[in-house]
XYZ file of C-alpha atoms in Angstrom:
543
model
C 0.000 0.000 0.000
C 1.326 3.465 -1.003
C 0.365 6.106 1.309
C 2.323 9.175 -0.151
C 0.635 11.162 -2.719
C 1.557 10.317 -6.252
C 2.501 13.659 -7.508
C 5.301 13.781 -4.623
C 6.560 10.633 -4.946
C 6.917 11.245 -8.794
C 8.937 14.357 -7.501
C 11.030 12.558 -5.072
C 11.999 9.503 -8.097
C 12.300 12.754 -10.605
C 14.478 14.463 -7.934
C 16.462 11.406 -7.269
C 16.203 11.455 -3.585
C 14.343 8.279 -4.043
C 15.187 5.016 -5.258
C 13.002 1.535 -6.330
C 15.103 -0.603 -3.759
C 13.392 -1.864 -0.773
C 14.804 -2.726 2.788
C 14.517 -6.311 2.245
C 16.699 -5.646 -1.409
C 19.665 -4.340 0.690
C 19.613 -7.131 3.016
C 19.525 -9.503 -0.006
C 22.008 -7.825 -1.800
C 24.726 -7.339 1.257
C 23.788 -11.742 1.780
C 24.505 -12.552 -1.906
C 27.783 -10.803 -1.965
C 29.010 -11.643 1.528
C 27.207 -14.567 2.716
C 29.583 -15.292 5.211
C 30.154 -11.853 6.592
C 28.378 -11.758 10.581
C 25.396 -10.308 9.756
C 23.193 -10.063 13.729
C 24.737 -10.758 17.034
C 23.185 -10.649 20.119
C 24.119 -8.799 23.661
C 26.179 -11.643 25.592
C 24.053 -10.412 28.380
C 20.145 -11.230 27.084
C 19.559 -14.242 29.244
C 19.557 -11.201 32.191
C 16.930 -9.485 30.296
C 14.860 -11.618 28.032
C 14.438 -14.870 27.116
C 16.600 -17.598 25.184
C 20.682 -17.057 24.707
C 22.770 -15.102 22.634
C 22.702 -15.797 18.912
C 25.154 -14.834 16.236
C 24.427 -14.810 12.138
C 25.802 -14.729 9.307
C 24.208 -12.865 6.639
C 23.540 -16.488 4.396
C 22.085 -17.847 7.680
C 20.011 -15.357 8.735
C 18.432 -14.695 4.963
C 17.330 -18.551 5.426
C 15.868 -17.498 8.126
C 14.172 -14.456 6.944
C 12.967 -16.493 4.114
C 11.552 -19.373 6.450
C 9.817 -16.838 8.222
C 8.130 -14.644 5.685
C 6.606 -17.971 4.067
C 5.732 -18.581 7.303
C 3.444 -15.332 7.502
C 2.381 -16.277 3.731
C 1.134 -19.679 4.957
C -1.057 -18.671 8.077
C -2.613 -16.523 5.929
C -0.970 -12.665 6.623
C -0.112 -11.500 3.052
C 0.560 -8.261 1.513
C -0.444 -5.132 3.671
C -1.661 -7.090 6.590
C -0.724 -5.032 9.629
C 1.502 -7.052 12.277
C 2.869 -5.209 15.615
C 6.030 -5.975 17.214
C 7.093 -5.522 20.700
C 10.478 -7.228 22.125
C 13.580 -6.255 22.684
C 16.580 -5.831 20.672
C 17.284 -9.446 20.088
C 17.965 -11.276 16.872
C 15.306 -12.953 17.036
C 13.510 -9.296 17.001
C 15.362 -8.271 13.856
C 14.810 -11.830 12.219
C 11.293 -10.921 12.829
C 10.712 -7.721 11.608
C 12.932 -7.891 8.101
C 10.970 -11.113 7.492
C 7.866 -9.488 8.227
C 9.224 -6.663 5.407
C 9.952 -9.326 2.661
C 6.532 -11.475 3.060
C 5.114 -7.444 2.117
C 3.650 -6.700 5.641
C 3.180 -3.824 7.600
C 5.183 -3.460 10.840
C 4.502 -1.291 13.808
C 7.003 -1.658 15.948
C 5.295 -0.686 19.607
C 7.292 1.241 22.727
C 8.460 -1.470 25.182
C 7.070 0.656 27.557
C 3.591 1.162 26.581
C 1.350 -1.074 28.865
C -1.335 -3.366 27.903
C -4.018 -0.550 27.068
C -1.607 1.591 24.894
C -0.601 -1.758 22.840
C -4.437 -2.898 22.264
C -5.480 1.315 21.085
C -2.263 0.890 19.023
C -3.423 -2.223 17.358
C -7.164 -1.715 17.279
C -6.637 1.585 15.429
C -4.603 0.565 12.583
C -6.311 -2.675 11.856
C -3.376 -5.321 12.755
C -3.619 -8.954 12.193
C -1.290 -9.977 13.665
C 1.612 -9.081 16.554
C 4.676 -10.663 17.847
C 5.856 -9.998 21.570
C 8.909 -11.116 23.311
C 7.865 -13.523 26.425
C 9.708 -10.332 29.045
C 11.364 -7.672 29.423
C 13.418 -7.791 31.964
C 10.643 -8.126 34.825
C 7.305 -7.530 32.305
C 5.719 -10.580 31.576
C 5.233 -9.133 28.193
C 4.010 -12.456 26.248
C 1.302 -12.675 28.918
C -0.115 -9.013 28.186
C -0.070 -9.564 24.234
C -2.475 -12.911 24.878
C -4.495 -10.608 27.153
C -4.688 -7.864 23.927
C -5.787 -10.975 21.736
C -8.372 -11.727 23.909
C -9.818 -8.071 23.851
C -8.931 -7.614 20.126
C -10.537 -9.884 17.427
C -9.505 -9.184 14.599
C -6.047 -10.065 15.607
C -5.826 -13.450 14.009
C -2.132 -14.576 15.357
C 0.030 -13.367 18.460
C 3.475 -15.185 17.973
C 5.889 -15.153 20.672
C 9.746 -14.824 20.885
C 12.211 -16.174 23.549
C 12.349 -19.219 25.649
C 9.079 -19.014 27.879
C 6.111 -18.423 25.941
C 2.679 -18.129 27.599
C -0.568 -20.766 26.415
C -2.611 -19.070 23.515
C 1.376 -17.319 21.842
C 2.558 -19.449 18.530
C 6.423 -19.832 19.541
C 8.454 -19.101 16.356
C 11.276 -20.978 17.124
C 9.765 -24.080 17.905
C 7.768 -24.011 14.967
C 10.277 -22.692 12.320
C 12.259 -25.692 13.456
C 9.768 -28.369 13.126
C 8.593 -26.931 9.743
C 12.792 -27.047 8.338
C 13.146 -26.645 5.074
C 9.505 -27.407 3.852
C 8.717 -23.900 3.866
C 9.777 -22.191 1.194
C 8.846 -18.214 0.243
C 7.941 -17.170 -2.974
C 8.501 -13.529 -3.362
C 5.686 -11.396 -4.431
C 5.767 -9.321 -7.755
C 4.384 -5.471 -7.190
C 5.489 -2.018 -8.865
C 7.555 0.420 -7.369
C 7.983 -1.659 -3.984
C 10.372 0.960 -2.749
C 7.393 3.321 -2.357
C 4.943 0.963 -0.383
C 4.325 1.588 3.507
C 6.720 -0.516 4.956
C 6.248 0.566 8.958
C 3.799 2.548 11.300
C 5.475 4.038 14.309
C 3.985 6.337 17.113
C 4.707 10.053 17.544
C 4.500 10.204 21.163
C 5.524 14.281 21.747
C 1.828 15.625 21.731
C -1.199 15.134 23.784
C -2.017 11.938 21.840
C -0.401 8.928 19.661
C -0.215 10.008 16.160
C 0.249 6.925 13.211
C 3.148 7.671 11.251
C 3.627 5.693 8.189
C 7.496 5.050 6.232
C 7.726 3.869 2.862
C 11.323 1.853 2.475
C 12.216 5.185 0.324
C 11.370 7.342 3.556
C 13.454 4.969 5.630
C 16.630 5.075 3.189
C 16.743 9.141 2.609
C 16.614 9.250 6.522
C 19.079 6.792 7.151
C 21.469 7.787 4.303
C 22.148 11.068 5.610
C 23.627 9.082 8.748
C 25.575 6.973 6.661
C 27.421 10.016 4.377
C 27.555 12.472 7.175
C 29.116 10.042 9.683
C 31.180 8.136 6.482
C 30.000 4.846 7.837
C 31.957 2.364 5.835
C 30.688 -0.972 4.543
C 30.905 -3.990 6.753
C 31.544 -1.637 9.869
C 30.480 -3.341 13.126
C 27.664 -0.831 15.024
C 26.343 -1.376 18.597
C 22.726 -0.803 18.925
C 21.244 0.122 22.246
C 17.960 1.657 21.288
C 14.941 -0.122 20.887
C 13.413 -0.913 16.924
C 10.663 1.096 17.791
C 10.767 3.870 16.007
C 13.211 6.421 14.469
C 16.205 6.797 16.464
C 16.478 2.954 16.825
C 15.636 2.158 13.201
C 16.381 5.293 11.242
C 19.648 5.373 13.252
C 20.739 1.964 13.570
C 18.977 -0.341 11.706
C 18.815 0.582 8.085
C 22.354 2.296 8.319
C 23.050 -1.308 8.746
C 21.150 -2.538 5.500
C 22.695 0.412 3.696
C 26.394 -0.485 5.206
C 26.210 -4.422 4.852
C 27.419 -4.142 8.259
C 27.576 -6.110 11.491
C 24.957 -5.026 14.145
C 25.591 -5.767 17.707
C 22.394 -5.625 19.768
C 22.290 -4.052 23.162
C 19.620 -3.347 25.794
C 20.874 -0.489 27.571
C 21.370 -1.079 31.576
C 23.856 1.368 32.201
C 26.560 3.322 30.400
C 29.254 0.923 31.856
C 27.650 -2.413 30.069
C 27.253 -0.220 26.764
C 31.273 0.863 26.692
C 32.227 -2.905 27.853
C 30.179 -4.304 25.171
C 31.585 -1.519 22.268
C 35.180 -2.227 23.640
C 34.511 -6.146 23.071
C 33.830 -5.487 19.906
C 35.786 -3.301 19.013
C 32.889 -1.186 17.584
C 33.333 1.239 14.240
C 30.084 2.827 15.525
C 28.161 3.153 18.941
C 24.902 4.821 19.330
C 24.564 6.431 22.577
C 22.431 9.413 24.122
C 23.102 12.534 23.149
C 23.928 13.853 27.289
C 25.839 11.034 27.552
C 28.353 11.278 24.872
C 31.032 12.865 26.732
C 31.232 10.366 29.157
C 31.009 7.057 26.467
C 33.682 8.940 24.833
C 35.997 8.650 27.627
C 35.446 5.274 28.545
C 36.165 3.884 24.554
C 39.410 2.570 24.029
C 39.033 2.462 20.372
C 40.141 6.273 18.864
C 38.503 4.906 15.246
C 35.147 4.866 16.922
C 32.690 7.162 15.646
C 29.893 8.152 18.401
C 26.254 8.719 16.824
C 24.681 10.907 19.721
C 21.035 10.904 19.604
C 19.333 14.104 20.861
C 15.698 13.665 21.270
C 12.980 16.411 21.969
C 13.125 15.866 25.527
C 16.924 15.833 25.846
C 18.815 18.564 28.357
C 20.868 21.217 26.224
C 24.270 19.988 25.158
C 27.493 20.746 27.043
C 30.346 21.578 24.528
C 33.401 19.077 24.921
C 36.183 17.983 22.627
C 35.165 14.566 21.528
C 38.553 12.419 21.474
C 37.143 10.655 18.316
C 34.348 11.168 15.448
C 31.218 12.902 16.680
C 27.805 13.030 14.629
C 25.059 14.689 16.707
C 21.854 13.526 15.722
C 18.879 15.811 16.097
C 15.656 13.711 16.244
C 11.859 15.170 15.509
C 10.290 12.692 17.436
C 9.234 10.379 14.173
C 9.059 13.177 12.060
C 12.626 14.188 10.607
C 16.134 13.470 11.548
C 19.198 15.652 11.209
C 23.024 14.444 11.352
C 25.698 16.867 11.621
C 29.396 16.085 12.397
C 30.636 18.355 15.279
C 34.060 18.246 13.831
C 36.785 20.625 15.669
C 34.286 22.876 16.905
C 33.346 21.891 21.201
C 30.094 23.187 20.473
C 26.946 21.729 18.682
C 25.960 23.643 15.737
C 22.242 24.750 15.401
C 20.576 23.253 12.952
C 19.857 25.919 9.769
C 16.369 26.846 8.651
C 15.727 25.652 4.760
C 16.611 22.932 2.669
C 19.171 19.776 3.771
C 20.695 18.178 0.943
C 22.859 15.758 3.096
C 26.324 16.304 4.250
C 29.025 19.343 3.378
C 30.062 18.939 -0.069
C 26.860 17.156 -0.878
C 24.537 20.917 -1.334
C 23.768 20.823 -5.163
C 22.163 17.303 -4.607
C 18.106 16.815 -3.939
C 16.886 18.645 -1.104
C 15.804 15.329 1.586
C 14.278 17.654 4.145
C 13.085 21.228 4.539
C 12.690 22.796 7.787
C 10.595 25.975 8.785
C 9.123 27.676 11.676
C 5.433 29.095 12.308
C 5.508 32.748 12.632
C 2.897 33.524 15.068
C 4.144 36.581 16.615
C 6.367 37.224 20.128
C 4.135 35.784 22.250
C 3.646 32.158 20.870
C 7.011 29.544 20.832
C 7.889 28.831 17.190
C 6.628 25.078 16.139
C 8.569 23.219 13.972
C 7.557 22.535 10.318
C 9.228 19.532 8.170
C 8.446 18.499 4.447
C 10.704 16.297 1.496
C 11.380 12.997 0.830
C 12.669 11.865 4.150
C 10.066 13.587 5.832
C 6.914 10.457 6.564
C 3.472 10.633 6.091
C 0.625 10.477 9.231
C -2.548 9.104 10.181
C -3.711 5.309 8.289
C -6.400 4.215 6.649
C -8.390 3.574 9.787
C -7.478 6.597 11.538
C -7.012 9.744 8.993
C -8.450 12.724 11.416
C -8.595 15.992 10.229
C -8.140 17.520 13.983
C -4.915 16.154 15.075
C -2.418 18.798 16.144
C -0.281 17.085 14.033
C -1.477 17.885 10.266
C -0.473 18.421 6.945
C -0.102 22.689 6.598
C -1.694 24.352 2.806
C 2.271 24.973 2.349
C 3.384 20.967 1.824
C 4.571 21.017 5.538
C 4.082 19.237 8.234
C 3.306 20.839 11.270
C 4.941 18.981 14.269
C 3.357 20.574 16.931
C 7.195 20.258 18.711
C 8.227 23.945 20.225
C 11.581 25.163 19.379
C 13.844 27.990 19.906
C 15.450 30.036 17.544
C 18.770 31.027 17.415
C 21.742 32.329 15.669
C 22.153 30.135 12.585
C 18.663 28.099 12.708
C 17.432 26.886 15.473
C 18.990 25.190 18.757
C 17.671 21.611 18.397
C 14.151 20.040 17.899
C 12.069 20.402 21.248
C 13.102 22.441 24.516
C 14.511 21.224 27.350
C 12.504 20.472 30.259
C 9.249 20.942 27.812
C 8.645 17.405 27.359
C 9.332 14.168 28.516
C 11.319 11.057 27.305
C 9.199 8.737 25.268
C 5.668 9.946 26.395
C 5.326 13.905 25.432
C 3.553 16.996 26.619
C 4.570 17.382 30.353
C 0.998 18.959 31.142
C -0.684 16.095 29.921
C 1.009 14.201 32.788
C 0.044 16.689 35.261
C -3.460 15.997 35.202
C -2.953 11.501 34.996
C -0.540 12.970 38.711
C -2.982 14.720 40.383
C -5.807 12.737 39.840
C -4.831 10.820 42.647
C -6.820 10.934 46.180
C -5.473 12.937 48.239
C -3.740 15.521 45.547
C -4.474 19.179 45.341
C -1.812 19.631 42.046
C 0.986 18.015 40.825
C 3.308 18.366 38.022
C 5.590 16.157 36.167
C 9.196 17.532 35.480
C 12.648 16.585 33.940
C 15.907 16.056 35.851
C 19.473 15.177 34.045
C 20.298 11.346 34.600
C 23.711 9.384 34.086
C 21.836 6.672 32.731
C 19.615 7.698 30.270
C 20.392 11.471 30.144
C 16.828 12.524 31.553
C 14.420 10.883 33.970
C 11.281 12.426 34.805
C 9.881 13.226 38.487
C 6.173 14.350 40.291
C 5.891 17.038 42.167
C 2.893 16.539 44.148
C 1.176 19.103 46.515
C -1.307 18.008 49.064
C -4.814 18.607 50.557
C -4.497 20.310 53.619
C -4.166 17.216 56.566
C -2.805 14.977 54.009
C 0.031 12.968 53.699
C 0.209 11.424 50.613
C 2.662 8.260 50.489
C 4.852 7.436 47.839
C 4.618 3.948 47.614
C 0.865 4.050 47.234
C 0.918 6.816 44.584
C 2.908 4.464 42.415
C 0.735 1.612 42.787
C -1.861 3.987 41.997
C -0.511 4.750 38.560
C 0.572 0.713 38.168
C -3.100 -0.529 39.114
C -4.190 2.566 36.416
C -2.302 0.889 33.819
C -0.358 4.223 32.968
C 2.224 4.042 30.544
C 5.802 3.073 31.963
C 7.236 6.241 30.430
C 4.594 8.126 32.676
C 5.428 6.750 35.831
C 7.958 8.932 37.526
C 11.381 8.107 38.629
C 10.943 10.074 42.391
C 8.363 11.936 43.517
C 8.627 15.247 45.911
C 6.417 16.587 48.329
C 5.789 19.996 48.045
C 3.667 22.913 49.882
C 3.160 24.630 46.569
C 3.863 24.055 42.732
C 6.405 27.462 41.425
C 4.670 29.400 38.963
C 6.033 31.661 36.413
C 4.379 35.286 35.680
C 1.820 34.099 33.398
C 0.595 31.487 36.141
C 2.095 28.247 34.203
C 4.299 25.921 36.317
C 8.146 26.380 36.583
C 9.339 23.536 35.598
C 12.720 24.678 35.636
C 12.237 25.346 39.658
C 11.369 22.276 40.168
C 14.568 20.467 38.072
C 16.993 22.910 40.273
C 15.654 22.336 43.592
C 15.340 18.684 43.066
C 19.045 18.700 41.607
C 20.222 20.863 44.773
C 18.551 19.173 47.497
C 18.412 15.346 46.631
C 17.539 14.034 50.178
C 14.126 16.163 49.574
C 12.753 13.298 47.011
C 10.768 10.728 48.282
């Protein structure tokens, strides 16, 4: 299924920012001419955090697998456009999944590993999916158990298959069966135009007050990714470290299809703490590590290899940069929730440079080539904060079929842009990132949409959800919570509040303080940026 309009993807061929090879064709290509080259290898720690042990591929053996799979799908009855969610961890398996998924012509949306068993069954309800794969945990979440729940609630999901070692009643284990099947199941690719152009995942913008659809093409997936690969000069058959999720754009535009475009090794990691990820890319003797963006300068010390390049990945809700002098290759990676990416080498400079208004034709050198995204601002006047406006071939297209409303915040502008709805600040040269500090939170969104999910709670008279720095994963959010007069509210009841509530895992907040009263700035909003400073000053006053 296509979902861009035809006149623009016409442009985008015409343009020659788009291509008529797939994600599946790279794969393909990289196993024909390199069959023996390690193609997937697995954290040596996943037995700690999901099921089943490590696994290592070749590229020959895992396209047999691949292939397996996707006839698989074909013979259950999935076929082309079917819509099958995926949430598990980074694991082989996971990738094994999800590129087989791609060839048999399918639809993937990967989901959040932290959305709960209500955000997974809107998810899949809305966008019409037949089918979804979960891992049996994550690290405590009995995650397989949760998808049968969904399938039970959800009929017109036909199959839930599960990945890992224990696998809930009422899951189709993969492994198992794959392996009992063997070699009697054999795929037979499907002819169809253009396949480059058809929808080949639906993530979930998560910045606003609601989950917005966003649908890739393969063509939106390789303009994104390729501006990775030329501004960072990724080199074929380079061996990257993984530690986001394939959920979404940072894990997949970032990682994943750099990968496919590279022919490269891909280590997978599920990030514990900055120590395991620098261990694990000193193993290996990584070309390439992925890491937060706040926690850059501090993987950069602990490398040992001066020929590794560091991707930093600088989401909406990230803290503003320090400037350091990176003892190695530095590509700063500014990420539009799911709606654009931007990779820009630091080089010699400490400093991160803002990201220019206009057109983005790829790396320095590369201007006269096709424009792959334009950025703009609305102009609303001094009093309202500029939103950011994308549009271009690596820019992806929103809503689905089943859900195509014409009052989402997010929305296609008369202009050909795409207004975000993500607040930024300008500033000399462009403007200083997407999103502004301590405006919204990791992985869930508008902050003041959390307030309300806080103080709903007995006992609460307002409460506000804020961001603090982290040494783990660069930002954690916290409550502030204010009583009723003559209550005490208590901690560990407030977060089996929001765990009985089913709230989202990103929601749930990593401390909670007590407060008399919330700060307010002149205009009567809360000061968020109180709260981050006191809690940073005065630790022993979190709960």
């Amino acid at each position: 299924m296509k979902a861009t309009e035809e006149k623009l993807s016409r442009e985008y061929h015409e343009s020659g920012a788009w291509s008529d090879v797939p994600l599946d064709e790279l794969f393909r290509n990289t196993a024909e001419k390199h069959p023996d080259r390690t193609a997937l290898v697995d954290a040596p720690d996943r037995a700690t955090w999901t099921g089943g042990t490590p696994r290592k591929l070749t590229y020959a053996e895992a396209d047999r697998e691949i292939d397996r799979l996707a006839a698989f799908y074909a013979t259950v009855g999935l076929s082309s456009d079917h819509v099958i969610g995926v949430q598990a961890p980074n694991t082989v398996d996971t990738v094994i999944a999800l590129l087989a998924a791609l060839r048999a012509d399918l639809v993937v949306s990967p989901l959040p590993l932290h959305w709960r068993q209500k955000n997974v069954l809107e998810a899949l309800n809305s966008i019409g999916a037949k089918g979804f794969i979960a891992a049996d945990r994550v690290e405590t979440r009995d995650v397989g158990s949760a998808a049968r729940d969904v399938a039970a609630d959800l009929f017109s999901l036909r199959f839930v298959f599960g990945l890992g070692k224990d696998i809930p009643d009422g899951l189709i284990e993969l492994g198992p069966m794959l392996a009992e099947m063997g070699d009697e199941l054999v795929f037979t690719p499907g002819e169809r135009p253009e396949p480059a152009d058809h929808t080949a995942t639906i993530c979930w913008s998560r910045s606003g007050e609601e989950n917005v659809p966003v649908t890739r093409c393969h063509n939106h997936w390789i303009t994104a990714a390729g501006m990775i690969v030329h501004e960072a000069h990724l080199k074929e058959g380079s061996s990257i470290v993984l530690p986001y999720s394939l959920s979404g754009l940072t894990g997949l535009g970032g990682g994943l299809v750099p990968w496919l475009l590279t022919g490269s090794t891909l280590h997978l990691h599920h990030p514990t703490s900055l120590e395991n990820l620098a261990a694990h890319a000193n193993e290996v003797e990584a070309d390439v590590v992925m890491t937060p963006g706040p926690l850059a300068q501090t993987l950069d010390r602990k490398l040992t290899n001066s020929k590794t390049t560091l991707l930093a990945a600088w989401n909406i809700a990230a803290p503003r940069p320090v400037a350091f002098v990176a003892r190695r290759r530095l590509v700063d990676l500014q990420i539009a929730d799911e709606f654009a990416l931007v990779a820009k080498a630091r080089g010699p400079s400490a400093k991160m440079k803002a990201t220019a208004l206009g057109k983005h034709c790829g790396p320095n050198g590369c201007e006269s080539g096709p424009a792959l995204l334009e950025i703009a601002v609305t102009e609303d006047g001094d009093t309202q904060q500029p939103v950011l406006l994308v549009k271009g071939p690596a820019v992806p297209d929103i809503g689905w079929r089943t859900i195509n409303g014409e009052d989402r915040q997010v929305r296609w502008e008369e202009t050909g842009f795409l207004n975000t709805n993500i607040k930024v600040e300008l500033t000399e040269g462009g403007i200083s990132g997407f999103g502004i500090p301590g405006l919204y939170a990791l992985g869930t969104g508008n902050l003041e949409t959390i307030d309300t999910i806080y103080a709903d709670y007995p006992g609460i008279r307002e409460a506000a959800a804020f961001v603090v720095e982290d040494s783990v994963l660069g930002a954690r959010m916290y409550a502030a919570l204010v009583p009723e007069s003559g209550h005490v509210p208590d901690a560990g009841a407030f977060f089996a509040y929001l765990d009985a509530d089913g709230v989202d895992l990103a929601k749930i907040p990593h401390r909670v303080l007590i407060l008399q009263s919330l700060p307010r700035n002149s205009d009567g909003t809360v000061c968020r940026e109180r709260l981050t400073m006191r809690t940073q000053r005065l630790p022993a006053a979190v709960a």
